[in-house]
Short mmCIF file of C-alpha atoms in Angstrom, two decimals:
data_model
loop_
_atom_site.label_atom_id
_atom_site.label_comp_id
_atom_site.label_asym_id
_atom_site.label_seq_id
_atom_site.Cartn_x
_atom_site.Cartn_y
_atom_site.Cartn_z
CA MET R 824 28.62 67.32 162.27
CA LEU R 825 32.58 67.80 163.08
CA SER R 826 32.08 65.17 165.72
CA ALA R 827 30.57 62.89 163.47
CA LEU R 828 33.48 63.13 160.98
CA LEU R 829 35.65 62.52 163.88
CA TRP R 830 34.14 59.66 165.54
CA LEU R 831 32.16 57.73 162.89
CA PRO R 832 35.52 56.24 161.82
CA ALA R 833 36.84 55.52 165.14
CA LEU R 834 33.23 53.62 165.60
CA GLY R 835 33.82 52.04 162.56
CA ALA R 836 37.37 50.72 163.50
CA ALA R 837 35.91 49.49 166.75
CA VAL R 838 32.98 47.49 164.89
CA VAL R 839 35.34 46.02 162.36
CA GLY R 840 38.30 45.26 164.80
CA PHE R 841 36.12 43.48 167.31
CA LEU R 842 33.46 41.69 165.35
CA PRO R 843 33.31 38.26 167.05
CA GLY R 844 34.09 35.10 165.02
CA ASN R 845 35.96 34.36 161.94
CA ILE R 846 34.42 36.98 159.59
CA ASN R 847 35.23 36.69 155.79
CA GLY R 848 37.49 39.40 154.29
CA MET R 849 35.13 40.54 151.57
CA ARG R 850 32.59 41.11 154.20
CA LEU R 851 34.82 43.12 156.51
CA ARG R 852 35.74 45.23 153.39
CA SER R 853 32.07 46.26 152.66
CA ILE R 854 31.54 47.03 156.21
CA ALA R 855 34.85 49.18 156.29
CA SER R 856 33.62 50.71 152.98
CA ALA R 857 30.40 51.53 154.47
CA PHE R 858 31.78 53.59 157.25
CA ALA R 859 34.22 55.33 154.82
CA ALA R 860 31.48 56.02 152.35
CA ALA R 861 29.35 57.38 155.15
CA VAL R 862 32.19 59.60 156.17
CA PHE R 863 32.66 60.80 152.53
CA LEU R 864 29.26 61.54 152.05
CA LEU R 865 29.48 63.91 155.24
CA ASN R 866 32.22 65.84 153.77
CA ILE R 867 30.23 66.47 150.68
CA TRP R 868 27.55 67.58 152.59
CA LEU R 869 29.71 70.26 154.36
CA LEU R 870 30.79 71.22 150.96
CA THR R 871 27.18 72.30 150.30
CA GLN R 872 26.86 73.82 153.58
CA PHE R 873 30.23 75.79 153.65
CA ASP R 874 30.10 79.51 153.21
CA THR R 875 32.99 80.39 150.88
CA ALA R 876 32.63 84.11 151.37
CA ASN R 877 33.48 83.40 155.33
CA SER R 878 37.10 83.56 155.95
CA GLY R 879 36.61 82.62 159.51
CA LEU R 880 35.94 78.92 161.18
CA GLN R 881 32.58 77.14 160.77
CA PHE R 882 30.60 74.33 162.09
CA GLN R 883 32.63 75.37 165.53
CA GLU R 884 32.14 72.79 168.39
CA TYR R 885 33.43 73.55 171.82
CA LEU R 886 33.50 71.63 175.28
CA PRO R 887 35.95 71.99 177.90
CA TRP R 888 38.18 68.92 178.37
CA ILE R 889 41.15 69.63 180.95
CA PRO R 890 40.81 73.29 181.64
CA GLN R 891 43.99 72.93 184.28
CA LEU R 892 46.11 71.95 181.05
CA GLY R 893 44.46 74.38 178.58
CA LEU R 894 43.17 71.59 176.71
CA SER R 895 39.76 71.88 175.36
CA TYR R 896 37.58 69.76 172.50
CA ASN R 897 37.65 72.65 170.31
CA LEU R 898 36.93 72.01 166.66
CA GLY R 899 36.39 74.07 163.60
CA ILE R 900 37.01 74.19 160.00
CA ASP R 901 37.78 76.74 157.34
CA GLY R 902 38.84 76.80 153.61
CA LEU R 903 42.28 75.59 154.60
CA SER R 904 41.10 72.55 156.36
CA LEU R 905 38.02 71.47 154.38
CA PRO R 906 39.63 70.59 150.92
CA LEU R 907 42.21 68.45 152.91
CA LEU R 908 39.29 66.86 154.76
CA VAL R 909 37.45 65.78 151.63
CA LEU R 910 40.72 64.50 150.12
CA SER R 911 41.35 62.41 153.41
CA ALA R 912 37.86 60.92 153.37
CA LEU R 913 38.09 60.02 149.36
CA LEU R 914 41.27 58.62 149.46
CA THR R 915 40.30 56.57 152.64
CA LEU R 916 37.14 55.26 150.68
CA LEU R 917 39.13 54.33 147.66
CA VAL R 918 42.00 52.65 149.53
CA ILE R 919 39.53 50.44 151.42
CA TYR R 920 37.66 49.65 148.00
CA GLY R 921 40.90 48.81 146.14
CA THR R 922 42.05 46.27 148.79
CA GLY R 923 42.36 42.65 147.45
CA GLU R 924 40.21 39.58 148.56
CA LYS R 925 43.31 37.85 149.91
CA MET R 926 44.25 40.39 152.55
CA GLU R 927 46.04 38.85 155.51
CA ARG R 928 44.60 39.59 159.02
CA PRO R 929 41.59 41.97 157.62
CA GLN R 930 40.14 42.90 160.83
CA LEU R 931 43.27 44.71 161.96
CA TYR R 932 43.95 45.86 158.71
CA TYR R 933 40.52 47.78 158.06
CA ALA R 934 40.57 49.02 161.63
CA LEU R 935 43.85 50.72 161.26
CA ILE R 936 42.81 52.50 158.36
CA LEU R 937 39.62 53.98 159.84
CA LEU R 938 41.74 55.17 162.73
CA ILE R 939 44.00 56.83 160.57
CA ASN R 940 41.14 58.72 158.90
CA ALA R 941 39.94 59.76 162.33
CA GLY R 942 43.26 60.92 163.40
CA ILE R 943 43.77 62.88 160.48
CA ALA R 944 40.08 64.51 160.50
CA GLY R 945 40.83 65.34 164.11
CA ALA R 946 43.92 67.08 163.34
CA LEU R 947 42.49 69.27 160.76
CA MET R 948 39.72 70.09 162.59
CA SER R 949 41.43 70.96 165.96
CA GLN R 950 41.49 74.37 167.20
CA ASN R 951 43.49 73.97 170.17
CA LEU R 952 47.15 73.49 170.01
CA LEU R 953 47.60 70.33 172.45
CA LEU R 954 44.35 68.75 170.65
CA PHE R 955 46.17 69.14 167.29
CA VAL R 956 49.46 67.50 168.69
CA LEU R 957 47.19 64.85 170.22
CA PHE R 958 45.77 63.82 167.01
CA TYR R 959 48.87 64.58 165.22
CA GLU R 960 50.53 61.94 166.73
CA VAL R 961 47.53 59.36 167.13
CA GLU R 962 48.19 57.85 163.50
CA LEU R 963 51.79 57.15 164.20
CA ILE R 964 51.07 53.63 165.78
CA PRO R 965 48.54 52.57 163.18
CA PHE R 966 51.00 53.50 160.40
CA TYR R 967 53.63 51.82 162.09
CA LEU R 968 51.66 48.70 162.11
CA LEU R 969 50.62 49.03 158.64
CA ILE R 970 54.13 49.23 157.51
CA ALA R 971 55.64 46.56 159.56
CA ILE R 972 52.84 43.91 159.07
CA TRP R 973 52.00 44.42 155.49
CA GLY R 974 54.99 45.83 153.90
CA GLY R 975 57.82 44.69 152.05
CA LYS R 976 61.24 42.57 152.79
CA GLN R 977 62.57 45.47 154.73
CA ARG R 978 59.35 46.32 156.56
CA GLU R 979 60.86 46.22 160.19
CA TYR R 980 63.46 48.53 159.27
CA ALA R 981 61.28 51.09 157.30
CA ALA R 982 58.43 51.02 160.01
CA MET R 983 61.12 51.65 162.94
CA LYS R 984 62.83 54.64 160.90
CA PHE R 985 59.22 56.24 160.29
CA LEU R 986 58.49 55.47 163.91
CA ILE R 987 61.32 57.42 165.21
CA TYR R 988 61.39 60.27 162.78
CA THR R 989 57.64 60.90 163.16
CA ALA R 990 57.86 60.50 167.14
CA VAL R 991 60.62 63.43 167.09
CA SER R 992 58.51 65.35 164.93
CA GLY R 993 55.60 65.33 167.24
CA PHE R 994 57.77 66.09 170.19
CA LEU R 995 59.28 69.18 168.55
CA VAL R 996 56.09 70.52 167.38
CA LEU R 997 54.58 69.94 170.88
CA ALA R 998 57.76 71.76 172.43
CA GLY R 999 57.14 74.44 170.17
CA PHE R 1000 53.57 74.99 171.15
CA LEU R 1001 54.31 74.55 174.97
CA GLY R 1002 56.83 77.42 174.78
CA VAL R 1003 54.53 79.54 172.81
CA ALA R 1004 51.75 79.31 175.66
CA TRP R 1005 54.12 79.29 178.48
CA LEU R 1006 56.41 82.14 177.48
CA SER R 1007 53.35 84.28 176.29
CA GLY R 1008 52.00 83.67 179.84
CA SER R 1009 48.64 81.81 178.29
CA LEU R 1010 47.00 79.02 180.30
CA ASN R 1011 44.79 78.34 177.30
CA PHE R 1012 45.91 76.44 174.26
CA ASP R 1013 42.95 77.38 172.29
CA TYR R 1014 44.48 78.69 168.82
CA THR R 1015 42.50 82.07 169.18
CA ALA R 1016 43.96 82.71 172.75
CA ILE R 1017 47.49 82.41 171.69
CA THR R 1018 49.72 85.32 170.80
CA THR R 1019 53.31 85.99 170.13
CA GLN R 1020 53.31 89.70 169.72
CA GLU R 1021 54.67 90.30 173.14
CA LEU R 1022 57.47 88.03 172.80
CA PRO R 1023 61.16 88.86 171.96
CA LEU R 1024 61.77 88.32 168.41
CA ARG R 1025 64.93 86.07 169.02
CA THR R 1026 62.04 84.19 171.19
CA GLN R 1027 59.96 84.13 168.47
CA LEU R 1028 62.72 82.96 165.78
CA ILE R 1029 63.59 80.03 168.19
CA LEU R 1030 60.20 78.72 168.63
CA LEU R 1031 59.31 79.25 165.14
CA THR R 1032 62.36 77.08 163.97
CA ILE R 1033 61.39 74.08 166.62
CA VAL R 1034 57.80 74.18 164.80
CA ILE R 1035 59.13 74.35 161.27
CA ILE R 1036 61.65 71.61 161.85
CA GLY R 1037 59.25 69.46 163.52
CA LEU R 1038 56.49 69.83 160.72
CA GLY R 1039 59.37 69.42 158.18
CA ILE R 1040 60.05 65.83 159.18
CA LYS R 1041 56.33 65.06 158.49
CA ILE R 1042 56.43 66.86 155.14
CA PRO R 1043 59.37 65.70 154.58
CA LEU R 1044 61.83 68.17 153.39
CA VAL R 1045 65.67 67.90 152.56
CA PRO R 1046 67.55 66.89 154.62
CA LEU R 1047 64.85 65.66 156.84
CA HIS R 1048 63.46 63.08 154.32
CA THR R 1049 65.64 60.02 154.91
CA TRP R 1050 62.49 58.12 156.38
CA LEU R 1051 60.41 58.62 153.29
CA PRO R 1052 61.84 56.58 150.65
CA ASP R 1053 62.08 53.64 152.83
CA ALA R 1054 58.70 53.82 154.11
CA TYR R 1055 57.09 54.51 150.88
CA VAL R 1056 58.88 51.76 148.90
CA GLU R 1057 58.51 49.05 151.89
CA ALA R 1058 54.82 50.20 152.33
CA SER R 1059 51.89 48.34 150.58
CA PRO R 1060 50.55 50.65 147.92
CA ALA R 1061 47.40 51.38 150.03
CA THR R 1062 49.67 52.46 152.97
CA ALA R 1063 51.66 54.43 150.40
CA ILE R 1064 48.73 56.18 149.49
CA LEU R 1065 47.72 57.39 152.84
CA LEU R 1066 51.50 58.17 153.72
CA GLY R 1067 51.95 60.41 150.80
CA GLY R 1068 48.25 61.40 150.01
CA ILE R 1069 47.22 62.41 153.49
CA LEU R 1070 49.72 62.14 156.38
CA ALA R 1071 52.23 64.52 154.61
CA LYS R 1072 49.70 67.21 154.24
CA LEU R 1073 49.43 67.44 158.04
CA GLY R 1074 53.05 69.05 157.84
CA THR R 1075 51.92 71.41 155.16
CA TYR R 1076 48.71 72.36 156.69
CA GLY R 1077 50.63 73.09 159.81
CA LEU R 1078 53.02 75.67 158.13
CA VAL R 1079 50.02 77.53 156.96
CA ARG R 1080 47.86 77.20 160.20
CA PHE R 1081 50.37 77.80 162.93
CA CYS R 1082 53.79 78.97 161.34
CA LEU R 1083 52.11 81.86 159.22
CA GLN R 1084 49.43 82.55 161.56
CA LEU R 1085 51.14 82.46 164.91
CA PHE R 1086 54.47 84.04 163.75
CA PRO R 1087 53.58 86.62 161.16
CA GLU R 1088 56.26 88.88 161.54
CA THR R 1089 58.99 86.08 162.38
CA TRP R 1090 57.71 84.24 159.12
CA SER R 1091 59.08 87.14 156.90
CA ILE R 1092 62.72 86.68 158.48
CA VAL R 1093 62.85 82.98 157.86
CA ALA R 1094 60.97 83.01 154.60
CA PRO R 1095 64.07 83.54 152.37
CA GLY R 1096 65.65 80.58 153.75
CA LEU R 1097 62.65 78.39 153.64
CA ALA R 1098 62.23 79.03 149.84
CA ILE R 1099 66.06 78.05 149.29
CA ILE R 1100 65.24 74.57 151.41
CA GLY R 1101 62.07 74.36 149.43
CA THR R 1102 63.90 74.96 146.23
CA VAL R 1103 66.84 72.35 147.20
CA SER R 1104 63.75 69.82 147.96
CA VAL R 1105 62.21 70.39 144.59
CA MET R 1106 65.83 70.00 142.74
CA TYR R 1107 66.64 66.88 144.69
CA GLY R 1108 63.38 64.95 144.50
CA ALA R 1109 63.53 65.39 140.75
CA LEU R 1110 67.15 64.35 140.16
CA SER R 1111 67.02 61.64 142.50
CA ALA R 1112 63.73 60.14 140.87
CA ILE R 1113 65.62 60.26 137.30
CA ALA R 1114 68.39 58.01 138.94
CA GLN R 1115 65.96 55.33 140.12
CA LYS R 1116 65.35 51.90 138.82
CA ASP R 1117 62.32 50.99 140.70
CA ILE R 1118 59.26 52.74 139.74
CA LYS R 1119 57.64 52.82 143.22
CA ARG R 1120 61.08 54.64 144.40
CA MET R 1121 60.70 56.98 141.60
CA VAL R 1122 57.37 58.15 142.63
CA ALA R 1123 58.48 58.51 146.16
CA TYR R 1124 61.33 60.79 145.25
CA SER R 1125 58.95 62.79 143.39
CA SER R 1126 56.95 63.32 145.96
CA ILE R 1127 59.68 65.39 147.83
CA GLY R 1128 60.02 67.52 144.95
CA HIS R 1129 56.52 68.26 144.83
CA MET R 1130 56.06 69.16 148.26
CA GLY R 1131 58.85 71.77 147.94
CA TYR R 1132 56.49 73.67 145.63
CA ILE R 1133 54.40 74.18 148.85
CA LEU R 1134 57.26 75.64 151.06
CA VAL R 1135 58.04 77.82 148.21
CA ALA R 1136 54.68 79.14 148.04
CA CYS R 1137 54.23 79.53 151.78
CA ALA R 1138 57.67 81.42 152.18
CA ALA R 1139 56.27 83.83 149.41
CA GLY R 1140 52.90 84.53 151.34
CA THR R 1141 51.04 86.20 148.54
CA LYS R 1142 47.48 85.56 148.14
CA LEU R 1143 48.12 83.77 144.81
CA ALA R 1144 51.00 81.51 146.29
CA LEU R 1145 49.08 80.57 149.45
CA ILE R 1146 46.00 79.57 147.35
CA GLY R 1147 48.31 77.93 145.05
CA ALA R 1148 50.06 75.87 147.99
CA VAL R 1149 46.39 74.65 149.04
CA GLY R 1150 45.64 73.59 145.72
CA GLN R 1151 49.16 71.76 145.44
CA MET R 1152 48.28 70.00 148.47
CA VAL R 1153 45.14 68.50 146.99
CA SER R 1154 46.54 67.84 143.46
CA HIS R 1155 49.54 66.31 144.92
CA GLY R 1156 47.59 63.88 147.11
CA LEU R 1157 45.41 62.87 144.07
CA ILE R 1158 48.23 62.35 141.35
CA LEU R 1159 50.41 60.53 144.07
CA ALA R 1160 47.38 58.24 144.97
CA LEU R 1161 46.92 57.48 141.36
CA LEU R 1162 50.55 56.82 140.58
CA PHE R 1163 51.05 54.47 143.73
CA TYR R 1164 47.80 52.62 143.05
CA LEU R 1165 48.77 52.05 139.57
CA VAL R 1166 52.32 51.15 140.59
CA GLY R 1167 50.72 48.66 143.07
CA ILE R 1168 48.43 46.82 140.17
CA ILE R 1169 51.63 46.49 137.81
CA GLU R 1170 53.86 45.07 140.70
CA THR R 1171 50.83 42.55 141.51
CA LYS R 1172 50.27 41.46 137.80
CA VAL R 1173 53.83 41.75 136.55
CA GLY R 1174 55.64 40.53 139.67
CA THR R 1175 58.33 43.36 139.47
CA ARG R 1176 58.72 47.24 139.95
CA ASP R 1177 62.23 47.28 137.82
CA LEU R 1178 62.63 49.40 134.88
CA ASP R 1179 65.07 47.34 133.29
CA VAL R 1180 62.60 44.22 133.26
CA LEU R 1181 59.43 45.92 132.61
CA ASN R 1182 58.23 46.78 128.81
CA GLY R 1183 55.49 46.94 126.69
CA LEU R 1184 52.44 46.95 128.98
CA MET R 1185 50.25 49.24 126.81
CA ASN R 1186 49.94 46.17 124.56
CA PRO R 1187 46.03 45.74 124.13
CA MET R 1188 46.12 41.96 124.14
CA ARG R 1189 48.57 40.83 126.72
CA GLY R 1190 49.67 43.96 128.47
CA LEU R 1191 47.83 46.00 131.18
CA PRO R 1192 46.29 48.33 128.85
CA THR R 1193 44.10 50.33 130.94
CA ALA R 1194 46.56 50.65 134.00
CA SER R 1195 49.23 51.73 131.49
CA SER R 1196 46.85 54.58 129.93
CA LEU R 1197 46.17 55.74 133.47
CA LEU R 1198 49.88 55.55 134.12
CA VAL R 1199 50.39 58.00 131.28
CA LEU R 1200 47.85 60.40 132.47
CA GLY R 1201 49.18 60.16 136.05
CA GLY R 1202 52.74 61.18 134.84
CA MET R 1203 51.41 64.02 132.68
CA ALA R 1204 49.39 65.64 135.58
CA SER R 1205 52.38 65.18 137.94
CA ALA R 1206 54.56 67.12 135.14
CA GLY R 1207 51.97 69.86 135.01
CA ILE R 1208 50.53 69.42 131.60
CA PRO R 1209 47.87 72.01 131.02
CA GLY R 1210 44.16 70.52 131.50
CA LEU R 1211 45.02 68.61 134.54
CA VAL R 1212 44.72 69.59 137.95
CA GLY R 1213 48.41 69.52 138.35
CA PHE R 1214 48.84 72.46 136.03
CA ILE R 1215 46.76 74.93 137.62
CA ALA R 1216 48.04 74.18 141.35
CA GLU R 1217 52.02 74.59 140.23
CA PHE R 1218 50.91 77.74 137.99
CA LEU R 1219 49.52 79.44 140.87
CA VAL R 1220 52.70 78.74 142.95
CA PHE R 1221 55.02 80.14 140.32
CA GLN R 1222 53.02 83.04 139.68
CA GLY R 1223 52.43 83.93 143.17
CA SER R 1224 55.99 83.20 144.33
CA PHE R 1225 57.80 84.91 141.56
CA SER R 1226 57.41 88.62 142.79
CA ILE R 1227 58.85 87.40 146.13
CA PHE R 1228 61.30 84.76 145.14
CA PRO R 1229 62.42 85.04 141.41
CA ILE R 1230 65.30 83.01 141.35
CA PRO R 1231 64.05 80.10 143.47
CA THR R 1232 60.79 80.32 141.49
CA LEU R 1233 62.71 79.90 138.35
CA LEU R 1234 64.65 76.69 139.50
CA CYS R 1235 61.25 75.26 140.54
CA ILE R 1236 60.06 75.83 137.14
CA LEU R 1237 63.26 74.04 135.74
CA ALA R 1238 62.63 71.10 138.19
CA SER R 1239 59.26 71.07 136.58
CA GLY R 1240 60.72 70.20 133.50
CA LEU R 1241 62.83 67.47 135.28
CA THR R 1242 59.63 66.01 136.53
CA ALA R 1243 58.60 65.54 132.74
CA VAL R 1244 62.04 63.92 131.80
CA TYR R 1245 61.83 61.19 134.70
CA PHE R 1246 58.26 60.42 133.80
CA VAL R 1247 59.24 60.20 130.02
CA ILE R 1248 61.68 57.64 131.44
CA LEU R 1249 59.33 55.69 133.33
CA LEU R 1250 56.51 55.49 130.71
CA ASN R 1251 58.73 54.99 127.73
CA ARG R 1252 60.47 51.74 129.65
CA THR R 1253 57.12 50.56 131.28
CA CYS R 1254 54.39 51.32 128.98
CA PHE R 1255 55.79 51.02 125.41
CA GLY R 1256 58.12 48.46 123.57
CA LYS R 1257 57.56 44.80 122.59
CA LEU R 1258 56.58 42.25 125.24
CA ASP R 1259 58.54 39.15 125.47
CA ASN R 1260 56.29 36.66 123.56
CA ALA R 1261 57.50 33.69 125.91
CA THR R 1262 56.79 35.24 129.15
CA ALA R 1263 54.36 38.05 129.00
CA TYR R 1264 50.93 36.43 129.73
CA TYR R 1265 49.90 38.85 132.50
CA PRO R 1266 46.40 37.99 134.40
CA PRO R 1267 43.84 40.68 133.31
CA VAL R 1268 43.11 43.74 135.65
CA THR R 1269 39.16 43.48 136.11
CA PHE R 1270 37.01 46.65 136.25
CA GLY R 1271 36.82 46.50 139.82
CA GLU R 1272 40.49 46.72 140.16
CA ASN R 1273 40.80 49.57 137.94
CA MET R 1274 37.88 51.50 139.51
CA PRO R 1275 39.90 53.54 142.28
CA ALA R 1276 42.30 54.65 139.74
CA LEU R 1277 39.37 55.41 137.09
CA VAL R 1278 37.72 57.74 139.79
CA LEU R 1279 40.97 59.58 140.81
CA ALA R 1280 41.64 59.84 136.89
CA ALA R 1281 38.38 61.61 136.44
CA ILE R 1282 39.08 63.95 139.56
CA ILE R 1283 42.29 65.04 138.09
CA PHE R 1284 40.78 65.42 134.74
CA VAL R 1285 37.50 67.37 136.16
CA LEU R 1286 39.49 69.76 138.41
CA GLY R 1287 42.13 70.43 135.50
CA ILE R 1288 39.48 71.70 133.49
CA GLN R 1289 37.41 73.45 136.18
CA PRO R 1290 39.84 74.72 138.67
CA ALA R 1291 37.59 76.95 140.60
CA TRP R 1292 36.00 73.82 141.92
CA LEU R 1293 39.24 73.27 143.72
CA LEU R 1294 40.15 76.70 144.53
CA LYS R 1295 36.69 78.61 145.72
CA TRP R 1296 36.56 76.74 148.94
CA SER R 1297 39.99 78.33 149.89
CA GLU R 1298 40.18 81.92 148.48
CA SER R 1299 38.51 83.91 151.66
CA THR R 1300 40.50 81.82 154.11
CA THR R 1301 44.20 82.34 152.23
CA ASN R 1302 43.25 86.11 151.64
CA ALA R 1303 42.90 86.63 155.51
CA ILE R 1304 46.06 84.73 156.28
CA VAL R 1305 47.79 86.72 153.68
CA ALA R 1306 46.38 90.02 155.41
CA THR R 1307 47.83 89.19 158.70
CA LEU R 1308 51.25 89.22 157.38
CA PRO R 1309 53.41 92.61 157.58
CA ALA R 1310 51.93 95.17 155.22
CA ASP R 1311 55.49 96.40 153.64
CA ARG R 1312 55.91 93.14 151.87
CA ASN R 1313 57.57 93.47 148.55
CA ALA R 1314 54.44 93.00 146.62
CA GLN R 1315 51.18 91.44 146.92
CA VAL R 1316 49.47 89.19 144.22
CA ALA R 1317 45.56 89.19 143.84
CA ILE R 1318 43.67 86.49 142.47
CA SER R 1319 40.10 86.75 141.16
CA TYR R 1320 37.99 84.07 139.44
CA PRO R 1321 34.38 84.37 138.53
CA LEU R 1322 33.22 81.16 139.43
CA GLU R 1323 29.99 81.42 137.43
CA HIS R 1324 32.12 81.46 134.27
CA SER R 1325 34.12 78.60 135.43
CA ALA R 1326 37.32 80.62 134.55
CA ILE R 1327 40.30 81.73 136.39
CA LYS R 1328 41.51 85.30 136.08
CA ILE R 1329 45.13 86.32 137.25
CA ALA R 1330 46.01 89.65 138.00
CA SER R 1331 49.12 91.00 139.42
CA THR R 1332 48.79 94.10 141.66
CA GLU R 1333 51.52 97.00 142.11
CA THR R 1334 53.61 97.09 145.23
CA ILE R 1335 51.43 98.10 148.27
CA SER R 1336 53.55 100.07 150.87
CA ALA R 1337 52.59 100.51 154.46
CA ASP R 1338 51.80 104.36 153.72
CA ALA R 1339 49.43 103.23 151.08
CA ASP R 1340 47.43 101.23 153.25
#
């Protein structure tokens, strides 16, 4: 089944990309949508077969590939990778479905999107360090082409900047993994065969720092973020959805999968510094978003802030914080996809993204009432309003991190309030006010154009009301990861939620000392 998730979209890319003749764009979209829908349905089937009580790998597949290099075709999923796999499949399907009829070079476009889906799936399922790096870099060229060909006026500059930064990211991650294997004397890069326990502490710190910097570029974290505003703004809305909703999650996934688990004791040493960096990213993203006039750039900077929450949660390393980090990865992907899609609709119908020009789009007769209403919901979800998926993810992060890093957590809570500030600015100037009677005659948004946004909004609302449907897949895995961390950490926070009652119960446990263990 895991090989199907990997090779089915790759097959779809080959079919779409090499169809002979001059194929109609709508027909190509239908074919690409069929492959994307099949991948999504396979992911849903995996959800039904997944054992939530099992913290280990499931559905494993293993084949020797190049044993001389320690490279194997080793796939597996657990509660950390499964939610992100489903998110990737969902956003890929919605991006393809939401593509307009007049797309230029549609064969290349749809083939690249399907290749990206295959690369992301491969990275999330890889249980061999070299295989992970291979898939980690596979999507680099497709994303470069999507930005450079279908981007805005500064697309060449943004695409090249993205290419350079992400290439450096992959090189650093590879260098860190090679150092771990070679210095530990391992000839096998399989994740379960790698250990750093026998390495000197200083060596572990150096290797961990290299991997963190590499992954931090992909997330991205301040000050490694400078490629993001240009890439997100110049990319088409569909590409921006894939960049922020899927690609960035490989960085945070790598932090939890490799940094916490390969360097458990060393992680405790660097955690305070990472909490500070995460807090700086949160504050910087919020304050920069407030200063923007371009609504797409505002959403891009908001992404930097929300990814910072995940780093703070990972630094805290408690049960509650870590499951909140996984929830934040998924919720951020859903919310960011909704916002970028709606920004794309507004730009297409109105012709501008300038806050000083936009006004009155909530007008039921001549505005964009449905898109504006969904934009309000997306802003509320991003600001962490209760009842939407953004609230439960941020609440778990804050609750789980406070006992370890109280001051960074309080600053993150303050930044959450700033999120409400810049979205109020965006919504007030964009959706409300009076339209210009002489110029405001915008083309209507069809139901088909609104459909991807409606699906995302429904999921954001349902998971906000029933958060157990999001969190139950990851609890066993995140608890097992926390169990590998040093036993004498300052505090441990336990989470339990009876799924049959669809409620969450949160309980803080007392400090557990090594002697008590």
